[in-house]
PDB file of C-alpha atoms in Angstrom:
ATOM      1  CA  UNK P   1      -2.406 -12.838   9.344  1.00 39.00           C
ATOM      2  CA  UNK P   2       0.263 -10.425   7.855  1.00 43.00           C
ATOM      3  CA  UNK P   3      -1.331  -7.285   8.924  1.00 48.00           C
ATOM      4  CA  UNK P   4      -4.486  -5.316   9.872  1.00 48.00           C
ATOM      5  CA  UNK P   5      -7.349  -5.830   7.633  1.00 51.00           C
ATOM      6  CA  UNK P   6      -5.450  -8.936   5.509  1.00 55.00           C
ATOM      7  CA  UNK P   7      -7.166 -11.835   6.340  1.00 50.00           C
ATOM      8  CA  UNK P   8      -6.643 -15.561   4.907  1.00 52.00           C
ATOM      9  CA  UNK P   9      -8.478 -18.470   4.746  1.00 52.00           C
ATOM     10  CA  UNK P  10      -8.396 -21.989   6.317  1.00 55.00           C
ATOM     11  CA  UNK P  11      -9.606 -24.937   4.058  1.00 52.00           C
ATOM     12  CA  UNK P  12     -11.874 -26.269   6.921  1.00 71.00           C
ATOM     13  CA  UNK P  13     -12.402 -25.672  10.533  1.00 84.00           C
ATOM     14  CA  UNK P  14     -14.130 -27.375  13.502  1.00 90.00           C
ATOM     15  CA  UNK P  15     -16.608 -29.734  13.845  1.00 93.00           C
ATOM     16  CA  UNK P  16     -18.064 -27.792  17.281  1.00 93.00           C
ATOM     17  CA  UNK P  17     -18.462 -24.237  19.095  1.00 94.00           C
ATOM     18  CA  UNK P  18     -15.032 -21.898  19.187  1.00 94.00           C
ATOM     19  CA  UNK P  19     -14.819 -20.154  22.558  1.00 96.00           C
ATOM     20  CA  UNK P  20     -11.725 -18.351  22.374  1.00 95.00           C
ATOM     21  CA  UNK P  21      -8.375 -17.730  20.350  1.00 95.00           C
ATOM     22  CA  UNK P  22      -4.804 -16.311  21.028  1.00 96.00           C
ATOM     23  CA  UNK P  23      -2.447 -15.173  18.920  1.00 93.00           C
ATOM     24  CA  UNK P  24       1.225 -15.284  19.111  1.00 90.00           C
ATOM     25  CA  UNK P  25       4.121 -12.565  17.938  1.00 87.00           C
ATOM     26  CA  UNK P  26       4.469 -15.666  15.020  1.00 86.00           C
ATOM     27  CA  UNK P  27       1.122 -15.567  14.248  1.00 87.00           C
ATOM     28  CA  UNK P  28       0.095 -18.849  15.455  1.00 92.00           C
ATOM     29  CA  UNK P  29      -2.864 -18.806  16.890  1.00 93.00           C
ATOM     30  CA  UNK P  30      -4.215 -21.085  19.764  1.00 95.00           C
ATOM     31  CA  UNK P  31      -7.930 -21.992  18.846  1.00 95.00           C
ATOM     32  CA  UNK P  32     -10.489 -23.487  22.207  1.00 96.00           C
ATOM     33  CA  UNK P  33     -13.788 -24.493  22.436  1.00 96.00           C
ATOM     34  CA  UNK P  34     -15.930 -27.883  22.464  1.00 96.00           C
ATOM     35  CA  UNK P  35     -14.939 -29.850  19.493  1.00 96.00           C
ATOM     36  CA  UNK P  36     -13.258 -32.903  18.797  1.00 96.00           C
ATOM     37  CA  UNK P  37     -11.791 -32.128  15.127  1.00 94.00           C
ATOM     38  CA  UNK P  38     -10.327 -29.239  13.525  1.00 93.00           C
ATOM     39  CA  UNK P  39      -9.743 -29.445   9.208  1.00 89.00           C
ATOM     40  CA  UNK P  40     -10.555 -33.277   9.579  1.00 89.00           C
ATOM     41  CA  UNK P  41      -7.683 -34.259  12.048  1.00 92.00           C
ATOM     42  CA  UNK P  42      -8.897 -35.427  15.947  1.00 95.00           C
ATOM     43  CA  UNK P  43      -8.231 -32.500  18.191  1.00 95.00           C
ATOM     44  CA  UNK P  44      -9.783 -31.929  21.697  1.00 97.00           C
ATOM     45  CA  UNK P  45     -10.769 -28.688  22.571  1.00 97.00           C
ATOM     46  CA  UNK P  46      -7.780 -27.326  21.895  1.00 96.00           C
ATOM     47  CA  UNK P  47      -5.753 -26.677  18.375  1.00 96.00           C
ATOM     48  CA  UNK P  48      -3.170 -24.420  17.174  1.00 94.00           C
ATOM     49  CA  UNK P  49      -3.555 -22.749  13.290  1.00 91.00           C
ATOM     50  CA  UNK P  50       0.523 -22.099  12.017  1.00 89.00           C
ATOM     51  CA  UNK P  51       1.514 -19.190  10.475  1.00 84.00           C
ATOM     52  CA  UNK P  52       1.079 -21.016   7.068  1.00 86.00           C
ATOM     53  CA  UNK P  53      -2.530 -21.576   8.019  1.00 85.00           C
ATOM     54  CA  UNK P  54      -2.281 -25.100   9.031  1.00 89.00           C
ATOM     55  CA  UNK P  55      -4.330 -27.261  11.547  1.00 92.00           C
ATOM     56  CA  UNK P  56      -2.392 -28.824  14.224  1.00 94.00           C
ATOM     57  CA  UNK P  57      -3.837 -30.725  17.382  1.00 93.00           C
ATOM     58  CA  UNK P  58      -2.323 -29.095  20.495  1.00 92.00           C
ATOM     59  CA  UNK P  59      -1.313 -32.564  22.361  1.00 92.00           C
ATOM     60  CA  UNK P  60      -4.075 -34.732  23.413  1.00 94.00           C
ATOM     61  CA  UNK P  61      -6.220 -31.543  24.053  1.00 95.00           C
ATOM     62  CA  UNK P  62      -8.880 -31.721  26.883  1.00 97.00           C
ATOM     63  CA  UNK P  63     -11.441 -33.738  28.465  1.00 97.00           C
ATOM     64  CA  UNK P  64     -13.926 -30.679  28.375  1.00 97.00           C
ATOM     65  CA  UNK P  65     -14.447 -27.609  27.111  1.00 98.00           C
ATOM     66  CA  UNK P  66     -12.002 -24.913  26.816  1.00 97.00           C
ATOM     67  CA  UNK P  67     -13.072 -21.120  27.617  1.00 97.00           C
ATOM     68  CA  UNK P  68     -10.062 -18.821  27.862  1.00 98.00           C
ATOM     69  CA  UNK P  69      -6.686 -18.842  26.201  1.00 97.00           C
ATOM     70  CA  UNK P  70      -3.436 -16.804  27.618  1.00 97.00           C
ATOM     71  CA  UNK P  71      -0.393 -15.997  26.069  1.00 95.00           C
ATOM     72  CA  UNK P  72       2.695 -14.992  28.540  1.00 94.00           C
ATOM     73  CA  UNK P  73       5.663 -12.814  27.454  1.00 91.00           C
ATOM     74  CA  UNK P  74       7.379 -15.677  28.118  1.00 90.00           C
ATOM     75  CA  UNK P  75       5.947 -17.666  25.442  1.00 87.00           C
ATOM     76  CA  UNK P  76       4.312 -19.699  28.155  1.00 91.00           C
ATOM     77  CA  UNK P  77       0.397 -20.643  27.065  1.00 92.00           C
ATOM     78  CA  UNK P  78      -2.403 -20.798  29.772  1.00 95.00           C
ATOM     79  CA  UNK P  79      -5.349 -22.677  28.742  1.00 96.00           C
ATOM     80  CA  UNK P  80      -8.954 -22.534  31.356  1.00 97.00           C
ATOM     81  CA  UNK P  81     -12.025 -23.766  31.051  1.00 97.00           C
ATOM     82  CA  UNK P  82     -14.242 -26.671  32.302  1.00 97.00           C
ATOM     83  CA  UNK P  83     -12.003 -29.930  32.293  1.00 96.00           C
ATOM     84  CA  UNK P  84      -9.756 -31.666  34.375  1.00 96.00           C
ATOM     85  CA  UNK P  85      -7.297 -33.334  32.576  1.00 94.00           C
ATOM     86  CA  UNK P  86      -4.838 -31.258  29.621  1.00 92.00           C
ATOM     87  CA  UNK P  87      -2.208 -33.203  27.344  1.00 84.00           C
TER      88      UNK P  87
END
């Protein structure tokens, strides 16, 4: 996104429910829900969008949903939801 208002879109986008999305100062944004593919590449749960718009699988994802994304000042990002295993 390059400012208020100017949106662009994605050629495709998951196969499930989105829960919850973060944005970085980059503008890549960290997508979660419960899905298992994101613009026809395997991603669990959990996938990140570039700044050109791209799909990207975030690791190995999840083993269950995810419900809330965090970004730190640090750069850090804090993923919750209902799973027990991440990466």
């Amino acid at each position: 996104m390059n400012g208020v208002g100017d949106w662009k879109g994605i050629t495709s986008g998951t196969n499930g429910a989105v829960a919850t999305i973060a944005q970085t100062p980059d503008n890549t944004r960290y997508v979660g829900g419960s899905f298992s593919s994101v613009g026809g590449i395997t991603a669990s749960n959990l996938a990140i969008v570039t700044a050109e718009e791209q799909w990207q699988a975030f690791g190995s994802g999840t083993n269950g949903p995810v419900t809330a994304i965090a970004i730190a000042s640090n750069g850090y990002v804090y993923v919750g939801g209902d799973f027990t295993q991440i990466g």
